[in-house]
Every structure is written in structure tokens, then in C-alpha cells.
Short mmCIF file of C-alpha atoms in Angstrom, two decimals:
data_model
loop_
_atom_site.label_atom_id
_atom_site.label_comp_id
_atom_site.label_asym_id
_atom_site.label_seq_id
_atom_site.Cartn_x
_atom_site.Cartn_y
_atom_site.Cartn_z
CA MET A 1 55.38 -65.68 -2.69
CA ASP A 2 56.95 -65.49 0.79
CA PHE A 3 58.58 -61.85 1.81
CA HIS A 4 59.22 -63.87 5.34
CA LEU A 5 62.66 -64.80 6.54
CA SER A 6 62.52 -68.66 7.42
CA LYS A 7 63.11 -69.41 11.08
CA GLU A 8 66.61 -70.42 10.46
CA GLN A 9 67.18 -67.04 8.60
CA GLU A 10 65.83 -65.23 11.37
CA ASP A 11 68.06 -67.26 13.94
CA ILE A 12 71.25 -66.50 11.96
CA ARG A 13 70.17 -62.79 11.92
CA LYS A 14 69.57 -62.69 15.50
CA ALA A 15 72.64 -64.65 16.07
CA ALA A 16 74.62 -62.27 14.10
CA GLU A 17 73.41 -59.43 15.61
CA SER A 18 73.95 -60.26 19.08
CA PHE A 19 77.79 -61.45 17.89
CA ALA A 20 77.94 -57.82 16.83
CA GLU A 21 76.48 -56.32 19.89
CA GLY A 22 79.02 -58.47 22.18
CA GLU A 23 82.00 -58.08 20.32
CA PHE A 24 81.83 -54.43 18.58
CA ASN A 25 82.13 -51.40 20.75
CA PRO A 26 82.95 -47.78 19.49
CA ASP A 27 86.30 -47.77 21.36
CA LEU A 28 87.33 -50.94 19.50
CA ILE A 29 85.67 -49.53 16.30
CA SER A 30 87.61 -46.05 16.57
CA GLU A 31 90.86 -48.19 17.21
CA TRP A 32 90.78 -49.95 14.17
CA GLU A 33 90.11 -47.01 12.17
CA ARG A 34 92.64 -44.80 13.59
CA GLU A 35 95.49 -47.63 13.45
CA TYR A 36 94.64 -49.14 9.99
CA ARG A 37 93.93 -52.17 12.30
CA PHE A 38 92.40 -55.50 10.72
CA PRO A 39 90.29 -57.09 13.40
CA THR A 40 91.87 -60.44 13.48
CA ALA A 41 90.71 -61.90 16.65
CA ILE A 42 86.99 -60.92 16.01
CA TRP A 43 87.42 -61.86 12.42
CA GLN A 44 88.39 -65.30 13.87
CA LYS A 45 85.74 -65.60 16.31
CA ALA A 46 83.49 -64.97 13.43
CA CYS A 47 84.81 -67.83 11.37
CA GLU A 48 84.86 -70.06 14.14
CA LEU A 49 81.18 -69.39 14.69
CA GLY A 50 80.54 -69.94 11.04
CA PHE A 51 79.40 -66.50 10.16
CA ILE A 52 81.95 -66.04 7.28
CA GLY A 53 81.16 -68.13 4.24
CA MET A 54 77.33 -68.67 4.70
CA HIS A 55 77.11 -69.47 1.26
CA ILE A 56 80.26 -71.16 0.67
CA PRO A 57 79.73 -75.47 0.45
CA GLU A 58 80.54 -77.42 3.59
CA GLU A 59 83.23 -79.25 2.06
CA TYR A 60 85.14 -76.25 2.07
CA GLY A 61 84.28 -74.91 5.44
CA GLY A 62 81.32 -73.06 4.67
CA GLN A 63 77.81 -73.29 6.12
CA GLY A 64 76.40 -74.34 2.66
CA LEU A 65 73.91 -71.84 2.80
CA GLY A 66 72.63 -69.32 0.21
CA ILE A 67 73.41 -65.57 -0.55
CA GLN A 68 70.54 -64.45 1.72
CA GLU A 69 72.13 -65.70 4.60
CA ASN A 70 75.30 -64.35 3.81
CA ALA A 71 73.70 -60.95 3.42
CA LEU A 72 71.81 -61.01 6.57
CA VAL A 73 75.15 -61.64 8.36
CA PHE A 74 76.64 -58.76 6.40
CA GLU A 75 73.67 -56.31 7.22
CA ALA A 76 73.97 -57.40 11.26
CA PHE A 77 77.72 -56.51 10.88
CA VAL A 78 77.53 -53.45 9.30
CA ALA A 79 74.57 -52.15 11.16
CA ARG A 80 76.73 -52.11 14.41
CA ILE A 81 79.54 -50.37 13.01
CA ARG A 82 78.78 -47.48 15.32
CA GLY A 83 79.64 -49.92 18.12
CA MET B 1 61.62 -66.34 1.25
CA ASP B 2 60.14 -66.70 -2.04
CA PHE B 3 59.78 -63.79 -4.82
CA ARG B 4 58.27 -66.12 -7.32
CA LEU B 5 54.26 -66.05 -8.51
CA THR B 6 52.11 -68.95 -8.04
CA PRO B 7 50.76 -70.38 -11.32
CA LYS B 8 47.36 -68.71 -10.51
CA GLN B 9 48.87 -65.40 -10.07
CA LYS B 10 50.99 -65.89 -13.45
CA ALA B 11 48.10 -66.82 -15.05
CA VAL B 12 46.00 -63.41 -13.60
CA LYS B 13 49.38 -61.53 -14.80
CA GLU B 14 49.24 -62.90 -18.33
CA MET B 15 45.43 -62.66 -18.95
CA SER B 16 45.73 -58.90 -17.73
CA ARG B 17 48.55 -58.37 -20.20
CA ARG B 18 46.91 -59.97 -23.11
CA PHE B 19 43.83 -58.24 -22.50
CA ALA B 20 45.23 -54.81 -22.14
CA ARG B 21 47.68 -54.92 -25.17
CA GLU B 22 44.72 -56.53 -27.50
CA VAL B 23 41.90 -54.62 -26.35
CA ILE B 24 42.76 -51.67 -24.30
CA ALA B 25 45.56 -50.40 -26.34
CA PRO B 26 44.13 -49.66 -29.60
CA ARG B 27 41.52 -47.33 -27.63
CA ALA B 28 43.74 -45.73 -25.24
CA GLU B 29 44.27 -42.55 -27.25
CA GLU B 30 40.68 -42.46 -28.05
CA PHE B 31 39.49 -42.44 -24.35
CA GLU B 32 41.90 -39.64 -23.35
CA ARG B 33 40.46 -37.59 -26.74
CA THR B 34 36.93 -37.96 -26.08
CA GLY B 35 36.74 -38.03 -22.38
CA GLU B 36 34.10 -40.90 -22.66
CA HIS B 37 33.62 -43.68 -20.22
CA PRO B 38 34.74 -47.14 -21.66
CA TYR B 39 31.60 -49.24 -21.11
CA ASP B 40 32.22 -52.05 -23.54
CA ILE B 41 35.85 -52.29 -22.22
CA VAL B 42 34.64 -52.37 -18.58
CA SER B 43 31.93 -55.18 -19.60
CA GLN B 44 34.73 -57.35 -20.82
CA MET B 45 37.00 -56.73 -18.07
CA ALA B 46 34.08 -57.83 -15.72
CA ASP B 47 33.62 -60.78 -18.18
CA LEU B 48 37.40 -61.83 -17.22
CA GLY B 49 36.65 -61.50 -13.70
CA MET B 50 38.63 -58.81 -12.83
CA MET B 51 36.41 -56.89 -10.63
CA GLY B 52 36.53 -60.02 -8.32
CA ILE B 53 40.05 -61.31 -8.11
CA PRO B 54 40.29 -61.11 -4.20
CA PHE B 55 36.87 -61.84 -3.45
CA PRO B 56 35.54 -65.45 -2.39
CA LYS B 57 33.39 -67.53 -4.97
CA LYS B 58 30.43 -67.13 -3.07
CA TYR B 59 30.19 -63.55 -3.74
CA GLY B 60 30.96 -64.49 -7.58
CA GLY B 61 34.73 -63.65 -6.57
CA GLY B 62 37.95 -65.44 -8.24
CA ASP B 63 38.83 -66.83 -4.90
CA GLY B 64 42.30 -65.01 -5.41
CA ASP B 65 44.59 -62.84 -3.50
CA TRP B 66 45.70 -58.96 -3.31
CA VAL B 67 48.87 -59.96 -5.06
CA SER B 68 46.94 -60.97 -8.22
CA MET B 69 44.60 -58.03 -7.77
CA THR B 70 47.62 -55.81 -7.81
CA LEU B 71 49.44 -57.60 -10.49
CA CYS B 72 46.16 -57.04 -13.32
CA ILE B 73 46.16 -53.29 -12.07
CA GLU B 74 49.86 -53.03 -13.22
CA GLU B 75 49.45 -54.71 -16.27
CA LEU B 76 46.09 -52.75 -16.91
CA ALA B 77 48.24 -49.30 -15.99
CA ARG B 78 51.08 -50.70 -18.48
CA VAL B 79 48.67 -49.59 -21.16
CA ASP B 80 46.71 -47.13 -20.03
CA MET B 81 45.70 -45.88 -16.30
CA LEU B 82 41.93 -45.41 -16.92
CA PRO B 83 40.91 -49.14 -16.93
CA ALA B 84 43.26 -49.68 -13.84
CA VAL B 85 41.40 -46.57 -11.96
CA ILE B 86 38.14 -47.77 -12.96
CA LEU B 87 38.80 -51.36 -11.42
CA ASP B 88 41.14 -50.20 -8.56
CA VAL B 89 38.14 -47.61 -7.35
CA THR B 90 35.33 -50.26 -7.55
CA VAL B 91 37.42 -53.15 -5.80
CA THR B 92 39.36 -50.98 -3.06
CA GLY B 93 36.96 -47.99 -2.59
CA ALA B 94 33.65 -49.91 -2.82
CA ALA B 95 33.69 -53.82 -2.74
CA HIS B 96 36.17 -53.78 -0.31
CA ALA B 97 34.20 -52.19 2.48
CA LEU B 98 31.24 -53.84 1.52
CA TYR B 99 33.19 -57.42 1.81
CA LEU B 100 34.93 -56.52 5.38
CA PHE B 101 32.24 -54.51 7.31
CA GLY B 102 28.85 -55.20 5.08
CA THR B 103 25.78 -57.12 6.36
CA GLU B 104 25.14 -60.61 4.59
CA GLU B 105 22.23 -58.48 3.11
CA GLN B 106 24.25 -55.85 2.11
CA LYS B 107 26.62 -58.03 0.24
CA GLN B 108 24.11 -60.07 -1.73
CA ARG B 109 22.47 -56.67 -2.58
CA TRP B 110 25.62 -54.53 -3.76
CA LEU B 111 28.71 -56.68 -3.51
CA ILE B 112 27.91 -59.41 -5.93
CA PRO B 113 26.82 -57.21 -8.90
CA LEU B 114 29.80 -55.33 -8.35
CA ILE B 115 32.02 -58.34 -8.47
CA GLN B 116 30.27 -59.38 -11.47
CA GLY B 117 31.03 -56.25 -13.14
CA LYS B 118 27.46 -55.19 -13.57
CA THR B 119 27.55 -52.20 -11.31
CA LEU B 120 30.40 -49.74 -10.06
CA GLY B 121 31.21 -48.59 -7.23
CA ALA B 122 32.58 -45.28 -5.75
CA MET B 123 33.80 -44.01 -2.23
CA GLY B 124 32.82 -40.44 -1.14
CA LEU B 125 35.15 -38.94 1.06
CA THR B 126 36.97 -36.07 -0.54
CA GLU B 127 34.98 -32.69 0.21
CA PRO B 128 35.48 -28.78 -0.72
CA ASP B 129 36.99 -28.46 2.75
CA ALA B 130 38.18 -31.76 3.35
CA GLY B 131 40.75 -33.56 1.59
CA SER B 132 43.69 -34.96 3.39
CA ASP B 133 42.02 -34.07 6.61
CA VAL B 134 39.15 -36.16 6.33
CA SER B 135 38.06 -35.26 10.11
CA SER B 136 36.78 -32.17 8.55
CA ILE B 137 34.34 -33.26 6.52
CA ARG B 138 31.02 -31.49 6.73
CA THR B 139 28.25 -33.67 5.32
CA THR B 140 26.05 -34.82 8.08
CA ALA B 141 23.67 -37.78 8.41
CA VAL B 142 20.72 -37.71 10.81
CA LEU B 143 18.69 -40.48 11.57
CA VAL B 144 14.79 -39.63 11.14
CA GLY B 145 12.45 -42.83 12.06
CA GLU B 146 13.71 -45.19 9.80
CA GLN B 147 15.81 -43.08 7.56
CA TRP B 148 18.97 -41.41 7.00
CA ARG B 149 18.59 -37.95 5.87
CA ILE B 150 21.88 -36.85 4.38
CA ASN B 151 23.13 -33.00 3.92
CA GLY B 152 26.16 -31.80 2.19
CA SER B 153 28.72 -32.53 -0.75
CA LYS B 154 31.85 -34.40 -1.89
CA GLN B 155 34.15 -33.69 -4.75
CA PHE B 156 36.33 -35.23 -7.14
CA ILE B 157 34.33 -38.37 -6.52
CA THR B 158 35.97 -41.23 -9.12
CA ASN B 159 33.41 -43.55 -10.72
CA THR B 160 30.17 -41.31 -10.34
CA GLY B 161 27.86 -39.97 -12.93
CA LEU B 162 27.72 -43.28 -14.72
CA LYS B 163 24.69 -45.04 -15.83
CA ASN B 164 26.40 -48.52 -14.46
CA ASN B 165 27.70 -46.48 -11.14
CA SER B 166 25.14 -48.24 -8.36
CA ILE B 167 26.47 -46.87 -5.10
CA VAL B 168 28.89 -44.47 -3.41
CA ILE B 169 30.22 -45.38 -0.18
CA VAL B 170 29.68 -42.01 1.98
CA ALA B 171 31.24 -40.80 4.99
CA ALA B 172 29.50 -38.40 7.04
CA LYS B 173 29.16 -36.79 10.55
CA THR B 174 26.31 -37.82 12.77
CA ARG B 175 25.70 -38.36 16.66
CA ARG B 176 25.65 -41.63 18.07
CA GLU B 177 21.99 -42.48 19.56
CA SER B 178 23.68 -43.85 22.53
CA ASP B 179 25.70 -40.47 24.07
CA GLY B 180 25.03 -37.85 21.62
CA LYS B 181 28.76 -37.93 20.60
CA GLU B 182 29.79 -36.60 16.91
CA VAL B 183 31.32 -39.61 15.09
CA ILE B 184 31.92 -40.23 11.44
CA CYS B 185 29.76 -43.29 9.72
CA THR B 186 29.92 -44.79 6.56
CA ILE B 187 26.48 -45.01 4.49
CA ILE B 188 25.73 -46.56 1.45
CA VAL B 189 24.00 -44.55 -0.83
CA PRO B 190 22.56 -45.80 -4.00
CA THR B 191 22.46 -43.53 -6.56
CA ASP B 192 18.82 -43.81 -7.65
CA SER B 193 18.42 -42.11 -3.91
CA HIS B 194 16.12 -39.39 -3.55
CA GLY B 195 18.23 -36.14 -3.11
CA TYR B 196 21.39 -37.55 -4.38
CA LYS B 197 22.81 -35.29 -7.36
CA VAL B 198 25.73 -35.57 -9.79
CA GLY B 199 27.61 -32.20 -10.42
CA GLY B 200 29.20 -31.49 -13.95
CA LYS B 201 32.12 -33.15 -15.42
CA TYR B 202 35.52 -31.84 -14.71
CA GLU B 203 38.00 -30.78 -17.20
CA LYS B 204 41.34 -32.33 -15.93
CA LEU B 205 44.96 -32.16 -16.74
CA GLY B 206 45.38 -36.14 -17.52
CA MET B 207 42.98 -39.10 -17.04
CA ARG B 208 40.49 -37.30 -18.98
CA ALA B 209 38.17 -40.07 -19.15
CA THR B 210 38.03 -41.10 -15.47
CA SER B 211 34.48 -40.03 -14.61
CA ASN B 212 34.96 -37.59 -11.45
CA HIS B 213 32.29 -35.58 -10.24
CA GLU B 214 30.85 -33.33 -7.46
CA LEU B 215 28.11 -34.83 -5.58
CA PHE B 216 25.32 -33.16 -3.56
CA PHE B 217 23.22 -34.42 -0.76
CA ASP B 218 20.16 -32.38 -0.52
CA ASP B 219 18.18 -34.14 2.22
CA CYS B 220 19.14 -37.44 0.59
CA ARG B 221 17.16 -40.39 2.32
CA VAL B 222 18.21 -43.85 2.47
CA PRO B 223 17.00 -46.52 4.79
CA ARG B 224 18.49 -47.17 8.08
CA ASP B 225 19.97 -50.30 7.39
CA TYR B 226 22.18 -48.77 4.67
CA LEU B 227 24.39 -47.93 7.38
CA LEU B 228 27.74 -49.68 6.72
CA GLY B 229 29.12 -51.64 10.13
CA ASP B 230 29.03 -49.94 13.27
CA ILE B 231 28.13 -46.13 13.27
CA SER B 232 31.37 -45.18 15.17
CA LYS B 233 33.85 -46.79 12.84
CA GLY B 234 33.14 -44.97 9.58
CA PHE B 235 36.38 -43.10 9.65
CA SER B 236 38.34 -46.55 10.46
CA TYR B 237 36.39 -48.19 7.52
CA HIS B 238 37.23 -45.40 5.37
CA MET B 239 40.91 -45.49 6.29
CA SER B 240 40.78 -49.40 5.67
CA SER B 241 39.81 -48.60 1.88
CA LEU B 242 42.11 -46.07 1.53
CA GLN B 243 45.05 -48.62 2.80
CA ALA B 244 44.08 -51.09 0.08
CA GLY B 245 43.80 -48.31 -2.51
CA ARG B 246 47.42 -47.36 -1.55
CA ILE B 247 48.80 -50.96 -2.63
CA ALA B 248 46.71 -50.48 -5.84
CA ILE B 249 48.36 -46.97 -6.40
CA GLY B 250 51.66 -48.53 -5.89
CA ALA B 251 50.61 -50.98 -8.62
CA LEU B 252 48.93 -48.37 -11.12
CA SER B 253 52.28 -46.29 -10.84
CA THR B 254 54.44 -49.14 -11.29
CA GLY B 255 52.51 -49.96 -14.61
CA LEU B 256 52.75 -46.64 -15.91
CA ALA B 257 56.28 -46.21 -14.93
CA GLN B 258 56.85 -49.50 -17.16
CA ALA B 259 54.72 -48.45 -19.91
CA CYS B 260 57.06 -45.36 -19.95
CA PHE B 261 59.97 -47.38 -19.94
CA ASP B 262 58.69 -49.74 -22.80
CA GLU B 263 58.09 -46.73 -25.02
CA ALA B 264 61.46 -45.28 -24.26
CA PHE B 265 63.32 -48.68 -24.66
CA THR B 266 61.45 -48.88 -28.21
CA PHE B 267 62.47 -45.56 -29.38
CA ILE B 268 66.13 -45.75 -28.27
CA ARG B 269 66.54 -48.73 -29.75
CA LYS B 270 65.47 -48.02 -33.03
CA ARG B 271 67.57 -44.68 -32.98
CA ILE B 272 70.89 -46.48 -31.66
CA LYS B 273 70.52 -48.98 -34.44
CA GLY B 274 70.05 -46.02 -36.81
CA ARG B 275 73.46 -44.65 -35.36
CA GLN B 276 71.72 -41.39 -35.83
CA SER B 277 73.25 -39.59 -32.53
CA LEU B 278 76.22 -40.80 -30.59
CA PHE B 279 74.95 -38.74 -27.76
CA VAL B 280 72.03 -40.71 -27.52
CA SER B 281 73.96 -43.96 -27.65
CA GLN B 282 76.26 -43.15 -24.89
CA THR B 283 74.08 -41.33 -22.43
CA ILE B 284 70.38 -42.46 -22.61
CA PRO B 285 71.05 -46.21 -21.48
CA PHE B 286 72.37 -45.31 -18.01
CA MET B 287 68.95 -43.32 -18.11
CA LEU B 288 67.32 -46.55 -18.83
CA ALA B 289 69.53 -48.47 -16.18
CA ASP B 290 67.88 -46.45 -13.37
CA ILE B 291 64.74 -46.54 -14.74
CA ALA B 292 64.85 -50.21 -14.78
CA MET B 293 66.20 -50.62 -11.34
CA ARG B 294 63.50 -48.03 -10.09
CA ILE B 295 60.63 -50.12 -11.45
CA GLU B 296 61.75 -53.39 -10.04
CA LEU B 297 62.02 -51.33 -6.74
CA SER B 298 58.28 -50.09 -7.20
CA ARG B 299 57.14 -53.40 -7.94
CA ASN B 300 58.82 -55.24 -5.01
CA MET B 301 57.35 -52.90 -2.70
CA TYR B 302 53.86 -52.93 -3.93
CA LEU B 303 53.89 -56.68 -3.91
CA LYS B 304 55.55 -57.17 -0.37
CA ALA B 305 52.53 -54.87 0.78
CA ALA B 306 49.79 -56.78 -1.03
CA TRP B 307 51.45 -60.24 0.09
CA LEU B 308 51.35 -58.95 3.74
CA LYS B 309 47.71 -58.11 3.38
CA ASP B 310 47.04 -61.55 1.77
CA GLN B 311 48.69 -63.28 5.21
CA GLY B 312 46.57 -60.89 7.36
CA GLU B 313 49.44 -58.99 8.65
CA ASN B 314 49.80 -55.62 9.42
CA HIS B 315 51.22 -53.78 6.16
CA THR B 316 50.69 -50.01 7.31
CA MET B 317 54.21 -48.96 6.80
CA GLU B 318 54.79 -51.24 3.48
CA ALA B 319 51.46 -49.77 1.74
CA HIS B 320 52.41 -46.24 2.51
CA PHE B 321 56.14 -46.89 1.18
CA ALA B 322 54.77 -48.48 -2.06
CA LYS B 323 52.01 -46.09 -2.60
CA LEU B 324 54.53 -42.68 -1.91
CA TYR B 325 57.65 -44.13 -3.92
CA ALA B 326 56.01 -45.79 -6.67
CA SER B 327 53.84 -42.82 -7.58
CA GLU B 328 56.78 -40.34 -7.41
CA THR B 329 59.21 -42.71 -9.08
CA ALA B 330 56.42 -43.05 -12.07
CA THR B 331 56.29 -39.15 -12.40
CA ARG B 332 59.90 -39.00 -12.38
CA ILE B 333 60.24 -41.65 -14.74
CA ALA B 334 57.35 -39.99 -16.86
CA THR B 335 59.27 -36.81 -16.93
CA GLU B 336 62.77 -38.05 -17.77
CA VAL B 337 61.13 -40.53 -20.81
CA LEU B 338 59.47 -37.45 -22.18
CA GLN B 339 62.91 -35.79 -21.85
CA ILE B 340 64.35 -38.82 -24.08
CA PHE B 341 61.76 -38.18 -26.59
CA SER B 342 62.12 -34.48 -26.69
CA PRO B 343 60.14 -32.83 -28.89
CA HIS B 344 58.62 -36.30 -30.11
CA GLY B 345 57.28 -36.67 -26.28
CA CYS B 346 55.29 -33.20 -26.66
CA LEU B 347 53.19 -35.20 -29.73
CA GLU B 348 50.06 -36.53 -29.00
CA GLU B 349 51.44 -38.71 -31.56
CA TYR B 350 53.19 -41.06 -29.05
CA PRO B 351 51.20 -42.22 -25.80
CA ILE B 352 54.38 -40.52 -23.63
CA ALA B 353 52.19 -37.03 -23.37
CA ARG B 354 49.24 -38.97 -22.15
CA PHE B 355 51.34 -40.80 -19.35
CA PHE B 356 53.31 -37.48 -18.46
CA ARG B 357 49.67 -35.92 -17.51
CA GLY B 358 48.31 -38.99 -15.95
CA ALA B 359 51.48 -39.43 -13.58
CA LYS B 360 51.20 -36.68 -11.29
CA LEU B 361 47.37 -37.74 -10.27
CA ASN B 362 48.72 -40.62 -8.36
CA GLU B 363 50.74 -38.60 -5.91
CA ILE B 364 47.74 -36.98 -4.99
CA VAL B 365 45.10 -39.62 -4.97
CA GLU B 366 44.56 -41.90 -1.59
CA GLY B 367 46.48 -39.37 0.29
CA THR B 368 48.85 -36.93 -0.99
CA SER B 369 52.80 -37.29 -0.92
CA GLU B 370 52.68 -35.41 1.98
CA MET B 371 50.16 -37.36 4.01
CA GLN B 372 52.04 -40.39 3.30
CA ARG B 373 55.35 -38.88 4.65
CA LEU B 374 53.45 -37.56 7.68
CA ILE B 375 51.85 -41.11 8.50
CA ILE B 376 55.30 -42.83 7.80
CA ALA B 377 56.82 -40.73 10.49
CA ARG B 378 54.46 -40.85 12.66
CA GLU B 379 54.56 -44.53 12.47
CA LEU B 380 58.31 -44.30 13.26
CA LEU B 381 57.69 -41.96 16.30
CA LYS B 382 55.40 -44.52 17.69
#
């Protein structure tokens, strides 16, 4: 039994948090909301940094990690939705 | 991260489950009806090493961990809360404090027989005027020569009034010799001490066979070296026992909730098969799904708290979360399952009535739900 995140998972969580902190801001978020706009540029950047598709095998462009890592990224992003 | 049990933890869980089903289950209704302490069952639990699971071999323990200890408590409670409570109070209320804060001599004298199951331990904290507000205790201890003289009373103390209850770990106010300051100390009071008296047995809502009594200390005398640890740290010693106790109540509540689920599941499966009622087949499964989900969450919460304790890490919040969530969830589940059983649930013929009566207890012992919330909120504001 082990309830701790691994070092790698902690790093992923921190990286996702700082990405969200740096990229999301209240003005931008209310703009997406108001104008029904998909944040293509930020999405692209998140893809390039490997945040999207954490659990997809590397041969398909993912990180080849697990659902836990994917969930950590999701949680970190959504926790910053207030910008 | 790894949610699996080790082979040793699995073995403890399976051993406890088998014992609960084969030995406790056929007797559970009898304990509740007669209110008698199950001496023979407790002695068999001791033979299986249940009292010593998290303690080192050198004191007669099983060299195991708190994850195993709490798994054992859950499995016992899954059949009946009584043996789980007796075990919990002995281990977290008495043995845990002796192990952490006792001298080697105190451990040899009292911890080993507790772990071997030859004796049972109790923790004397609650008083007529001090429940959640521990600092209001009025029991006093004064050092006269080489003896403590204890005066005051305690109430609701579990595992007392039994012929195998050896000691009560008592919280009392005293004045520190160095500066005369009033502090709470913890004293080991053997039950054969001069001036130690046990009051009558309570008639209770549920858990009728747990042995709870009022205790009276009438110039009760114990030797000076029966003081546990540092004279000024009695309060924190009791808090430490309560913290372990909260994880145990989380496990106990999870077991009780699982017991309710098991009963409801068997009952409903029979009714659906017999197509007795379309209403039952369409609505009850949703209730069962919610119940199963909440039990899983309770279990994960107490296991996480126990695991953190095993790692020697801070687990204050996790212990409070587990106790608060699992106990309130178990009461809710017992209420829902009684509803599923409808009039059948009100009959003593099914164990649901016993589970329902006992459930509420877990929201009160080891700190009421209100105290859990207060402490969690204080931690959040830190």
C-alpha cells in the first residue's frame, strides 16, 4: 500500500499547476466563456508540453503514462479555472 | 501509489473475517440480548494475536501495522460491533499509550498482558462535567510521599467492571512540582487499587454488551511511578490515543456499513428473483449502488489514515475525515437499509435492528461529529 504520489507524478502535478497558473487568467477565461471560444493556442501549447494524452502510448504521440497522471493534469488545470 | 494490501495484511484480513463469520456471527444476537461480556470470544481473539497486531514481537505483538489492525477491526465489525469495540479500546485506548509513552518496566508489567489478551485495558477520560471539553476534567491527583492520591469520577468508560480489566489509563489534574502550575497528567490505575470503585452498568440504546461504567476514585492510591510519561503531557497522550481511536472508529463504521449492505443485498436479491415487487427491483438497486460507493470511500479514508500513521507521517486531518465521514455514513446506511427491510427491519429476527441501534454510537465516541468538524475547521484555518 502506498498513498503517496511518485516523484514523477509530483513533478507532473507541479508542472501542470504552474502551466495553468501561467497561462490561465480571469480575463481570458471569461472571454472563452463569453465568446464560446475554444482556447486553441493554449491547447496547442499544452499538447506540445505533453499535458494532453498522458495515458496514451508514446507510439501515438502520448506520454505512455497512466490514468493517474492524466487525472493529475486534469485536476491541476480545472483547479485554476477561476484564473 | 499502490492501493493493494500486502500478503501479510491480506492474511490478517482473511483470518479476521473467517473468525468473525465462524465464531462471532452465531453468538452476536445472544450478546446483544444478554448484555454479557463475551469472555470466551475475547480469549480466542487473543489466541489469534488480534490484541497485538501493530506492536513489536518483543512485547508479544505481531510486528504488523495499523493498516492490518484496522482491517481486523473492520472485519469483526462486519459481523458485530462488540468484539471490534473491545479490541479497539484495549489497543488504541490502553496499549497504544503504554507502548508510546510507558517506561520499559510499565510495558513489561501491563502492556505485555494486554497484547497477550490476558487482560483488557480501558481509558478514563470522560467525566460527568467533561466530555468533548477535556480540559474541564475535575478528577485530581496529588502526590503524597511516594503515592498518588486520586479523587473524582469518570463516566461511560468502556471495558471496565470486567474480571480481566487490569488497568484504566486515567486523566487527572495535578500541580507540577517544579512551578506549581496546574496540568493534566495520565496515571495508570490498576483496577485492584485501593479506593477504585466501579459503578452500576448502564442500560443502553445499542451495543448493550460493551461493558461501560461510571468509575469512582475515592482517595484512590497508586505508587508514584505509575505516572505515564511526562507529568505535563497527559492531555497530549490522551489526544494521541484518541487519534488512533478515530482511525479505528473509521474502520469499525466501515465494517458496520458493510454489514448493513450485505444484509440488504441478500434480502433484495431474494425479492428480485421472486419478482415480488417491481418497485423493489427498480428503486432499491440505486440505493444499493450509492451505499456501495460510500462504503468504498469510507474504507479508503480509514486505510489512508492508518497507512500514514504507519509511515510516521502527520495524519491529523485524515484521521478526523475518516472518523467523521465513516461514522455518519454508517448511520445513514443503517437507516437506509432499515428502510429497505421496512417492517422486517424492525424485527429482532434480522440483525438490521441491532446494527441500526449501534450505529449512532460511532458518531459520539472518540469525539462527537461536532468536535471532528471543529478540529478540521481549526486545522484548515491554521
